[in-house]
Amino acid sequence: MSLIPGLGIVRGMALTLRRFFQPKVTHLYPEVPAEISPKFRGRLQLLYDEHGTLKCETCFQCAQACPIECIDMGGVDTKGRFAVHWGASETYGERREESALRRAGRTVPDVAYEHWSPIDLSAVDAILHEADHDPRRLLEILGATQAAYGYLPVAALKRISFGTGAWYAMVYGTATYYHHLRFEPPARLAGADEPVAPTVESGRERVEADYLAALDQAIGPGSKRPAGRVN
Amino acid sequence: MTVVGRTWERLTIPGKILAVVIPLGAVLTAGLAILIAVIGGAVVQFLVDNLPLVRFVVAATIVLLMTVPSAFLIIYMEMKVIALMNLRYGPDRVGPFGSALSVVHGLKVLMKEDFTPTGADVPVFTLAPVVVYMSSVMSLLVLPFAPGLFGQDFNIGLLYFFAMGGLTVVGLLMAGWSSFNKYSLLGGLRSAAQVISYEIPLTLSVVGVILLAGTMSLNQIVLGQAGNLFDWYIWRQPLAFVVFFIAVTAEANRTPFDLTEADSEIVAGFATEYSGMRFGFFFFAEYVNVFIASGLTVAVFLGGWNAPFNWPWPVAVGLDPGSLGIGLLLLLTLGPPLAIVVLGLPFYLLNSRIRFWQALIIGFGLFNVIAVAAVLGLAFLSFDWVVGLLWFMGKTYVFVFTFVWMRGTLPRVRIDQLMGFAWKWLLPAALLNLFVTAFAILVLNR
Amino acid sequence: MTTRTPFDIPAHASTDDPRVTLDEQLGVFEPIPPYPPRTEREAEFYTLRDGEMFLNMGPQHPSTHGVLRVVLKIDGEKVVDLDPVLGYLHRGVEKLCENADYHQAICYTDPLEYISSLFCEWSPVMAFEKLLDVQVPRRAEYIRVLSGELNRIASHALFIGWFALDLGGLTPILWSFIERDEIVEMLAALTGQRMLFNYFRIGGVNGDLNHEFMSRLGTWMSKATHQINSNQALLNENEIFVRRARGLGVIDTATALQMCMTGPNLRATGVPFDIRRAHPYSIYPELDFDIPSRTEGDCLARYLLRMDEVKQSLRIIDQCLHRMPDGPVMAKLPRLIRPRPGRAYAAIEGPRGQYATYAISDGTDQPYRMRIHDPSFIHLQSVGLLTPGNLIADTMAIMASLDPIMGGVDK
């Protein structure tokens, strides 16, 4: 501070008045587009080659490398047959690895769950062949897979998705919807010889029973419906 | 279907509207004419008898209408000047150099949702902006803009002014209390403390001027400063001017004393919970206050509407339109087209790209500019109040610019520093000024 | 409707009280937590004496520098006590890093202190390099120091603007944004991004210096000193500014050391501790620069010290440009990094103090544990020490002078 009171204020005011007449620095954006350096990495667009075709060949390398999994892409394989998909796990319900599961807030059984554990998938292939690779028979396929393995391994789900062309999210969603399908080996009950594996039929009946109970509560028992089935 | 009905069907929509409006207008005009004929004389007589009342009503209306455009102008100034000081361009999209942006702001404020928060004291909450705005407008009523151009010439003008200024704080307190928000409460109480503290040095600093002028009427004070630059009171009361300027800055809640709405401390102070046009009233009142503060400083210390020097060559306009006779008619009919052609011709001849009609348009524009300038110049020379208004507005906006300039430069003071400054420095300085002035008057008059 | 005033509601609003609306039960108006006090301190804080009231400042407040919430207990304008509530910006960066591989982890550390991103990625990169035992090429080290010091100037420029803005000055922040914008644009030309650069890689940097960066830097360096000096003339001698900042929020050396302060906030109390000199890393031992320090320990000293540091940074940049060696900017490394099991610690001197990373490797491609030390969090703690007894307006000034960034505080 200077000895004369108010001199600093006056000098500041003089400085702002000088700036008042100086050339301005604002970029007049819509008229003058910003200069973007050639190294700029923030472009959110796919590049085209000189023939006008898309350079992206859906190799998913970018999606795999992206640490925050913000890249979501889908495409068609070389035969134009299967819809392939790689997306944000939290958004699509796809779980591609355990860290993604953790980030999605799901519990991951660290010990029992083996990341990419080698599983003999020939049983799944046989089931798929039997079901004619038909995604509309997904429930049957899933039931048979569970009957074969005792639970639904992730690799088997992936193989089913690959084989039927159904998105993994759909397969996973179907599998989580039914109570009788499970993702972990059934716990052995004390004293029991064999783990009780619920069948497709019993599971379906239980779902239907839930529906029937809800219906009864909603519209009253004895209402008109065809002999105990929910369509 | 009658003939009337068929004719009605054939009319277009504008035709239908006109067919209704013209007879209605005719009937109303006739009725009005009869009404004027019957009671017009009495009304005119009443108005003539009560001329001060008429004058007051007209002045109040004009002042009320004047506040919004001047607030718009000051808001635009604030946006633009601070932007230029910040090395930005500021508003430059709406209107020439963005000058219509403040109008757009006003429209935006009108269109916003106007809600009352839960728990607010509704009547007080609703009335607060009105009180603040009305107190600003009412203090504008005694400001002398030009010779003969003021709302009312009270003989207690300055006192009335400070009373109205003090009323603002009631509105701010009402807003702060009723908003049901602690930030609003803090802002309201801060404004109460600040405005009341600064009113004392503010009032005391002008007592010297009142002693010199011998009156409290603002009009008389301005008249007392007639003459040239050195007859203004700022030369006889420099200390009072400094004290007054600082105190009036605090009264108008301007930087560096804008503690009531310190956005980095108490969000928006008393206006935190306000939205829509209620917030607009606060906003406008703030800028009207800036105008008032500047105008008062000019009126009390800087000669008001007096020019800083006497024009050494008096110009007398000895033009009497009646003396031209029939020539006036010729001038009015033939003059403008001739002038348009004459003014447009050089453009047509000099640049082959300009077509005939474009040259005519240029000529028309130029003629208009010249005609308006001529009329204004005539008015400037003929009427006192035009000159006075120009000088007053010029000086006032220099001060408005200073307020905006200070806002662009200075940081905010703290509340205890603010209070300490008022009571420890400004008040003694104002008292000292008062004693010295009184003593000098006593000695010199003896 | 009934008229209510802020004082109608009891301090400890019970949910059974008919005067209390649902909003108040949900804590919309009162900052009192809905649970019974868990500690003695909490019980003491949330008990109001006569004439006191709570002021809930944040998380949406213009000057809490992000999403910090501070519950102030005020007596009139005076702050009696305060309780900072953190966590509104918590992202779990450390855990995210542990679930990403070593290359990916760097990008998570970028937005910690988002206005000085290069320093946030510098310390994990150094820690990983220690784990891998990689020798970084000299040109890469010079580029790191060069870009880092540029980022330091940008960060300090923003500090000046914020500090002035919290004291009510409108202009300085826009002037300092001119400086910052020029630096950020030139770093964008170098790194490819304006804010979250993600430029340092394990074993070097991502891309050599390019022509655009060098031309921008040259243009800026020719006028930088003049610009920064002329900008300071607005504040450094302004009586209002100096009177508000001097003697405010004084912290003495012993307390500062007890509070684990580092960086400019510690140096303003008279301890010339700077990791660039105390525990030299990178190429700093070869460079010639001073460690400015001041003894007052108040807000003004912290402000002026940062001004001095900007000048030293300009010196360092000048030397880097003159001594820049040729060579590669990246060490030869495999794509997939699997360091041997072990642990490494790396600390650097950032614009706010010590940025440190402690990483443990278990032999996989992901760090087993990664701990990030952030100076903002440490410095924010001392707000509770400095503020009580001051006014509400000073709370802002003190908080701004400590320069915490909420991205780093909440991690």
mmCIF file of C-alpha atoms in Angstrom, chain B residues 36-200:
data_model
loop_
_atom_site.group_PDB
_atom_site.id
_atom_site.type_symbol
_atom_site.label_atom_id
_atom_site.label_comp_id
_atom_site.label_asym_id
_atom_site.label_seq_id
_atom_site.Cartn_x
_atom_site.Cartn_y
_atom_site.Cartn_z
ATOM 1 C CA ILE B 36 -66.938 17.095 -24.417
ATOM 2 C CA ALA B 37 -69.441 19.641 -25.571
ATOM 3 C CA VAL B 38 -71.497 19.118 -22.430
ATOM 4 C CA ILE B 39 -68.906 18.782 -19.656
ATOM 5 C CA GLY B 40 -65.666 19.689 -21.420
ATOM 6 C CA GLY B 41 -65.738 23.258 -20.335
ATOM 7 C CA ALA B 42 -66.164 22.306 -16.721
ATOM 8 C CA VAL B 43 -63.302 19.794 -16.912
ATOM 9 C CA VAL B 44 -60.966 22.307 -18.514
ATOM 10 C CA GLN B 45 -61.962 24.855 -15.939
ATOM 11 C CA PHE B 46 -61.236 22.341 -13.174
ATOM 12 C CA LEU B 47 -57.857 21.525 -14.638
ATOM 13 C CA VAL B 48 -56.984 25.177 -15.048
ATOM 14 C CA ASP B 49 -58.034 25.865 -11.488
ATOM 15 C CA ASN B 50 -55.926 22.990 -10.154
ATOM 16 C CA LEU B 51 -52.855 23.389 -12.327
ATOM 17 C CA PRO B 52 -50.363 22.136 -9.675
ATOM 18 C CA LEU B 53 -52.351 18.926 -9.361
ATOM 19 C CA VAL B 54 -52.342 18.393 -13.115
ATOM 20 C CA ARG B 55 -48.681 19.125 -13.215
ATOM 21 C CA PHE B 56 -48.029 16.647 -10.435
ATOM 22 C CA VAL B 57 -50.003 13.861 -12.107
ATOM 23 C CA VAL B 58 -48.335 14.429 -15.454
ATOM 24 C CA ALA B 59 -44.894 14.623 -13.879
ATOM 25 C CA ALA B 60 -45.428 11.477 -11.825
ATOM 26 C CA THR B 61 -46.580 9.597 -14.914
ATOM 27 C CA ILE B 62 -43.640 10.785 -16.975
ATOM 28 C CA VAL B 63 -41.181 9.949 -14.205
ATOM 29 C CA LEU B 64 -42.694 6.506 -13.780
ATOM 30 C CA LEU B 65 -42.502 5.907 -17.525
ATOM 31 C CA MET B 66 -38.963 7.258 -17.638
ATOM 32 C CA THR B 67 -37.538 4.871 -15.050
ATOM 33 C CA VAL B 68 -37.748 1.735 -17.148
ATOM 34 C CA PRO B 69 -35.891 3.038 -20.230
ATOM 35 C CA SER B 70 -33.234 4.683 -18.103
ATOM 36 C CA ALA B 71 -32.836 1.449 -16.129
ATOM 37 C CA PHE B 72 -32.502 -0.401 -19.432
ATOM 38 C CA LEU B 73 -29.872 2.045 -20.563
ATOM 39 C CA ILE B 74 -27.878 1.726 -17.349
ATOM 40 C CA ILE B 75 -28.126 -2.063 -17.399
ATOM 41 C CA TYR B 76 -26.820 -2.059 -20.932
ATOM 42 C CA MET B 77 -24.042 0.316 -19.894
ATOM 43 C CA GLU B 78 -23.116 -1.915 -17.020
ATOM 44 C CA MET B 79 -22.983 -5.020 -19.183
ATOM 45 C CA LYS B 80 -21.058 -3.358 -21.959
ATOM 46 C CA VAL B 81 -18.648 -1.220 -19.957
ATOM 47 C CA ILE B 82 -17.640 -3.983 -17.564
ATOM 48 C CA ALA B 83 -17.260 -6.339 -20.509
ATOM 49 C CA LEU B 84 -14.980 -3.914 -22.307
ATOM 50 C CA MET B 85 -12.917 -3.479 -19.156
ATOM 51 C CA ASN B 86 -12.693 -7.239 -18.862
ATOM 52 C CA LEU B 87 -11.382 -7.380 -22.437
ATOM 53 C CA ARG B 88 -14.612 -8.982 -23.570
ATOM 54 C CA TYR B 89 -17.019 -7.733 -26.193
ATOM 55 C CA GLY B 90 -20.056 -8.023 -23.992
ATOM 56 C CA PRO B 91 -23.505 -7.967 -25.531
ATOM 57 C CA ASP B 92 -23.253 -7.640 -29.292
ATOM 58 C CA ARG B 93 -26.027 -9.775 -30.753
ATOM 59 C CA VAL B 94 -29.378 -8.086 -30.129
ATOM 60 C CA GLY B 95 -29.698 -4.693 -31.759
ATOM 61 C CA PRO B 96 -26.825 -2.419 -32.772
ATOM 62 C CA PHE B 97 -23.844 -3.244 -30.518
ATOM 63 C CA GLY B 98 -26.184 -5.390 -28.455
ATOM 64 C CA SER B 99 -28.032 -2.367 -27.145
ATOM 65 C CA ALA B 100 -31.400 -4.134 -27.132
ATOM 66 C CA LEU B 101 -30.154 -6.874 -24.832
ATOM 67 C CA SER B 102 -31.392 -5.186 -21.692
ATOM 68 C CA VAL B 103 -34.852 -4.944 -23.259
ATOM 69 C CA VAL B 104 -34.675 -8.647 -23.949
ATOM 70 C CA HIS B 105 -33.635 -9.129 -20.336
ATOM 71 C CA GLY B 106 -36.727 -7.245 -19.271
ATOM 72 C CA LEU B 107 -38.942 -9.438 -21.441
ATOM 73 C CA LYS B 108 -37.227 -12.531 -20.068
ATOM 74 C CA VAL B 109 -37.909 -11.387 -16.536
ATOM 75 C CA LEU B 110 -41.566 -10.852 -17.459
ATOM 76 C CA MET B 111 -41.885 -14.349 -18.903
ATOM 77 C CA LYS B 112 -40.256 -16.185 -16.021
ATOM 78 C CA GLU B 113 -42.279 -18.086 -13.508
ATOM 79 C CA ASP B 114 -43.126 -15.985 -10.507
ATOM 80 C CA PHE B 115 -43.282 -18.230 -7.501
ATOM 81 C CA THR B 116 -43.535 -17.755 -3.804
ATOM 82 C CA PRO B 117 -41.457 -20.099 -1.671
ATOM 83 C CA THR B 118 -43.029 -22.316 0.951
ATOM 84 C CA GLY B 119 -43.169 -20.600 4.267
ATOM 85 C CA ALA B 120 -42.848 -17.083 2.895
ATOM 86 C CA ASP B 121 -44.900 -14.319 4.443
ATOM 87 C CA VAL B 122 -46.978 -13.778 1.329
ATOM 88 C CA PRO B 123 -48.315 -10.208 1.693
ATOM 89 C CA VAL B 124 -44.982 -8.825 2.816
ATOM 90 C CA PHE B 125 -43.139 -10.881 0.224
ATOM 91 C CA THR B 126 -45.358 -9.485 -2.524
ATOM 92 C CA LEU B 127 -45.252 -5.890 -1.332
ATOM 93 C CA ALA B 128 -41.499 -5.621 -0.789
ATOM 94 C CA PRO B 129 -40.474 -5.080 -4.434
ATOM 95 C CA VAL B 130 -43.231 -2.521 -4.873
ATOM 96 C CA VAL B 131 -42.037 -0.564 -1.850
ATOM 97 C CA VAL B 132 -38.460 -0.590 -3.091
ATOM 98 C CA TYR B 133 -39.420 0.450 -6.589
ATOM 99 C CA MET B 134 -41.869 3.125 -5.518
ATOM 100 C CA SER B 135 -39.418 4.727 -3.127
ATOM 101 C CA SER B 136 -36.903 5.003 -5.955
ATOM 102 C CA VAL B 137 -39.433 6.483 -8.329
ATOM 103 C CA MET B 138 -40.716 8.931 -5.750
ATOM 104 C CA SER B 139 -37.280 10.316 -5.036
ATOM 105 C CA LEU B 140 -36.936 10.937 -8.756
ATOM 106 C CA LEU B 141 -39.853 13.327 -8.504
ATOM 107 C CA VAL B 142 -37.865 16.217 -7.011
ATOM 108 C CA LEU B 143 -34.795 15.886 -9.198
ATOM 109 C CA PRO B 144 -34.441 19.041 -11.324
ATOM 110 C CA PHE B 145 -33.701 17.878 -14.853
ATOM 111 C CA ALA B 146 -33.751 21.248 -16.514
ATOM 112 C CA PRO B 147 -35.100 24.749 -15.921
ATOM 113 C CA GLY B 148 -38.814 24.222 -15.433
ATOM 114 C CA LEU B 149 -38.503 20.473 -15.946
ATOM 115 C CA PHE B 150 -38.984 18.836 -12.582
ATOM 116 C CA GLY B 151 -41.792 16.978 -10.922
ATOM 117 C CA GLN B 152 -42.274 19.119 -7.890
ATOM 118 C CA ASP B 153 -40.247 21.869 -6.304
ATOM 119 C CA PHE B 154 -40.524 21.268 -2.582
ATOM 120 C CA ASN B 155 -38.862 23.695 -0.285
ATOM 121 C CA ILE B 156 -37.692 20.667 1.693
ATOM 122 C CA GLY B 157 -36.501 18.903 -1.480
ATOM 123 C CA LEU B 158 -33.301 17.381 -0.090
ATOM 124 C CA LEU B 159 -34.990 16.236 3.077
ATOM 125 C CA TYR B 160 -37.728 14.588 1.040
ATOM 126 C CA PHE B 161 -35.053 12.966 -1.061
ATOM 127 C CA PHE B 162 -33.283 11.402 1.900
ATOM 128 C CA ALA B 163 -36.585 10.351 3.427
ATOM 129 C CA MET B 164 -37.486 8.499 0.268
ATOM 130 C CA GLY B 165 -34.006 6.991 0.122
ATOM 131 C CA GLY B 166 -34.534 5.749 3.653
ATOM 132 C CA LEU B 167 -37.788 4.140 2.629
ATOM 133 C CA THR B 168 -35.874 1.791 0.342
ATOM 134 C CA VAL B 169 -34.431 0.067 3.331
ATOM 135 C CA VAL B 170 -37.901 -0.774 4.593
ATOM 136 C CA GLY B 171 -38.584 -2.624 1.362
ATOM 137 C CA LEU B 172 -35.276 -4.471 1.546
ATOM 138 C CA LEU B 173 -35.929 -5.457 5.147
ATOM 139 C CA MET B 174 -39.394 -6.658 4.178
ATOM 140 C CA ALA B 175 -37.921 -8.754 1.385
ATOM 141 C CA GLY B 176 -35.216 -10.159 3.628
ATOM 142 C CA TRP B 177 -37.563 -11.038 6.434
ATOM 143 C CA SER B 178 -40.448 -12.486 4.464
ATOM 144 C CA SER B 179 -38.453 -14.709 2.121
ATOM 145 C CA PHE B 180 -38.040 -17.496 4.703
ATOM 146 C CA ASN B 181 -34.412 -17.823 3.757
ATOM 147 C CA LYS B 182 -31.400 -17.112 5.901
ATOM 148 C CA TYR B 183 -29.417 -15.585 3.088
ATOM 149 C CA SER B 184 -32.278 -13.189 2.433
ATOM 150 C CA LEU B 185 -32.441 -12.361 6.111
ATOM 151 C CA LEU B 186 -28.728 -11.624 6.254
ATOM 152 C CA GLY B 187 -28.990 -9.492 3.140
ATOM 153 C CA GLY B 188 -31.927 -7.536 4.503
ATOM 154 C CA LEU B 189 -30.258 -6.878 7.844
ATOM 155 C CA ARG B 190 -27.016 -5.930 6.154
ATOM 156 C CA SER B 191 -28.844 -3.434 4.001
ATOM 157 C CA ALA B 192 -30.601 -1.978 7.041
ATOM 158 C CA ALA B 193 -27.332 -1.533 8.911
ATOM 159 C CA GLN B 194 -25.551 -0.145 5.890
ATOM 160 C CA VAL B 195 -28.151 2.301 4.657
ATOM 161 C CA ILE B 196 -28.923 3.675 8.094
ATOM 162 C CA SER B 197 -25.239 4.145 8.894
ATOM 163 C CA TYR B 198 -24.492 5.896 5.650
ATOM 164 C CA GLU B 199 -27.481 8.176 5.782
ATOM 165 C CA ILE B 200 -25.899 10.175 8.572
#
